[in-house]
XYZ file of C-alpha atoms in Angstrom:
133
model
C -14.319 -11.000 14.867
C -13.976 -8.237 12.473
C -15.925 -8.130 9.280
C -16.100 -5.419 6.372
C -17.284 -4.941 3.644
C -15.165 -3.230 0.627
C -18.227 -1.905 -1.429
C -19.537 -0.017 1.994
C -15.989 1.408 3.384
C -16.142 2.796 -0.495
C -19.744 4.246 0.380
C -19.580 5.450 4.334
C -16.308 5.476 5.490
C -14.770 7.728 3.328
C -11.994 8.333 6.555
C -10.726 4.717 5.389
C -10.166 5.709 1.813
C -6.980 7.783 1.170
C -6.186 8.808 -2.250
C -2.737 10.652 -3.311
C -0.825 11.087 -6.795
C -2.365 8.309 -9.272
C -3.616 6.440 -6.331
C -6.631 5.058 -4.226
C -6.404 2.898 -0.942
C -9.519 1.230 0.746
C -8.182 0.893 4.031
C -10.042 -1.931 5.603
C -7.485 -2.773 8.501
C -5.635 -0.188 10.713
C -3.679 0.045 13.667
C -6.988 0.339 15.564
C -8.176 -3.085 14.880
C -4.987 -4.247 16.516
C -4.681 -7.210 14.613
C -0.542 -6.275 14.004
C -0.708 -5.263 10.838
C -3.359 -2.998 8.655
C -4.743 -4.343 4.843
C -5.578 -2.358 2.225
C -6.835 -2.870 -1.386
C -4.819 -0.429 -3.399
C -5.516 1.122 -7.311
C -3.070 2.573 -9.037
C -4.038 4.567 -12.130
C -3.184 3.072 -15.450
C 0.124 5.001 -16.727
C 1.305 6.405 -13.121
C 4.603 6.039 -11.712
C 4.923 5.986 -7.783
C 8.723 5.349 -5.844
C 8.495 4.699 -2.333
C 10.855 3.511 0.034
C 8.619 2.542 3.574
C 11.859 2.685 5.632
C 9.646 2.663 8.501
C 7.413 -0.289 7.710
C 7.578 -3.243 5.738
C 5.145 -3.805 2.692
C 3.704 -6.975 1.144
C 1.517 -6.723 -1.583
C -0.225 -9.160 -4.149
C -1.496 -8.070 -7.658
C -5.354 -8.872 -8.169
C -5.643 -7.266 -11.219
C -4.009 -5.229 -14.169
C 0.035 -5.074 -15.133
C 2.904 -2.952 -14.229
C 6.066 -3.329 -13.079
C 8.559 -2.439 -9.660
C 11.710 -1.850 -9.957
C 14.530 -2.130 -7.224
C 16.039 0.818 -6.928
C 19.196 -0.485 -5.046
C 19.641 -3.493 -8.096
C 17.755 -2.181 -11.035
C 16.255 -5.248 -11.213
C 12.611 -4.866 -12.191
C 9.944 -7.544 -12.437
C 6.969 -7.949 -14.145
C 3.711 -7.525 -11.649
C 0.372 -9.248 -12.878
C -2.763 -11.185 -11.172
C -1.259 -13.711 -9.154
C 2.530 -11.963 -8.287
C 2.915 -10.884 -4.839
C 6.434 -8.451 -3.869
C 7.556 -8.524 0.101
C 9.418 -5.098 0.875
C 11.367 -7.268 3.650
C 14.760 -4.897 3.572
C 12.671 -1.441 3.257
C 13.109 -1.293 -0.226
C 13.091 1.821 -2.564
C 11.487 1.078 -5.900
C 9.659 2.576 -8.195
C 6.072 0.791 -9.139
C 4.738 1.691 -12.603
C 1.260 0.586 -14.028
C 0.780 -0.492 -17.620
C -2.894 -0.720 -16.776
C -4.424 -0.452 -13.610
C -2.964 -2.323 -10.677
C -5.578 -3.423 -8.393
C -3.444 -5.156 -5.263
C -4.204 -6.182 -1.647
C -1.480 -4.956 0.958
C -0.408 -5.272 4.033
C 1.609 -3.130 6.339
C 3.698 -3.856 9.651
C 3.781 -2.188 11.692
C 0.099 -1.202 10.822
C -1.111 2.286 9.405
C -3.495 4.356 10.910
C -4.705 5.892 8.159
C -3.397 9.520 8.580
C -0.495 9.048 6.799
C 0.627 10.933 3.532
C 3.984 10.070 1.815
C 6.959 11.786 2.390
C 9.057 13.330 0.191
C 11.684 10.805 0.135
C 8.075 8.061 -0.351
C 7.946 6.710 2.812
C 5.236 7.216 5.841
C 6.380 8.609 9.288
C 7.442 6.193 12.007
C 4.615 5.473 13.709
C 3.622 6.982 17.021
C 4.546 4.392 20.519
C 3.037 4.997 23.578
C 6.346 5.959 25.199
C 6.917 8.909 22.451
């Protein structure tokens, strides 16, 4: 059994907290756990604007607190994200997520980060690493 706790990842394991442009992630599953996929607890600053496209992964993610909005860039359809709204990335989507207030949202990733990973230019993470490569 695996158990964390959020408020001491924040406090000790600062190698599980990754922070890039407008953004903070609490990493509190990674590949290393091997559970299949890794969970993090994600804040994006109030205002920010962030277009990914995980071409190597796929994304779900569920809004705990604050409003935005994503945007499919393939569609231009855009929905409203509030508590309560979870988004599947299930075709490697590129959108653009933009926070109204701060977004405070719980994701998951398959296949699982490790926690090294920065974005790419093009806003998605590497393929991750197989032990046949």
């Amino acid at each position: 059994m695996i158990v964390r706790d959020f408020n001491k990842i924040v406090e000790n394991e600062k190698d599980r907290v990754v922070s890039d442009a407008n953004w903070t992630s609490v990493r509190m599953l990674l590949a290393d756990d091997n559970m299949g996929f890794s969970f993090h607890i994600t804040f994006l600053e109030e205002g920010s604007e962030h277009t990914f496209e995980y071409k190597n992964h796929f994304e779900s993610v569920y809004c705990m607190k604050g409003k935005g909005a994503i945007t499919d860039l393939a569609t231009g359809e855009t929905h409203e994200i509030v508590p309560g709204v979870m988004y599947a990335l299930d075709k490697h989507d590129r959108h653009v997520l933009r926070a109204e207030e701060e977004l405070v949202m719980a994701c998951c990733f398959n296949p699982p980060v490790t926690g090294t990973e920065v974005h790419r230019e093009d806003g998605s993470y590497a393929a991750p690493e197989t032990e046949d490569a």
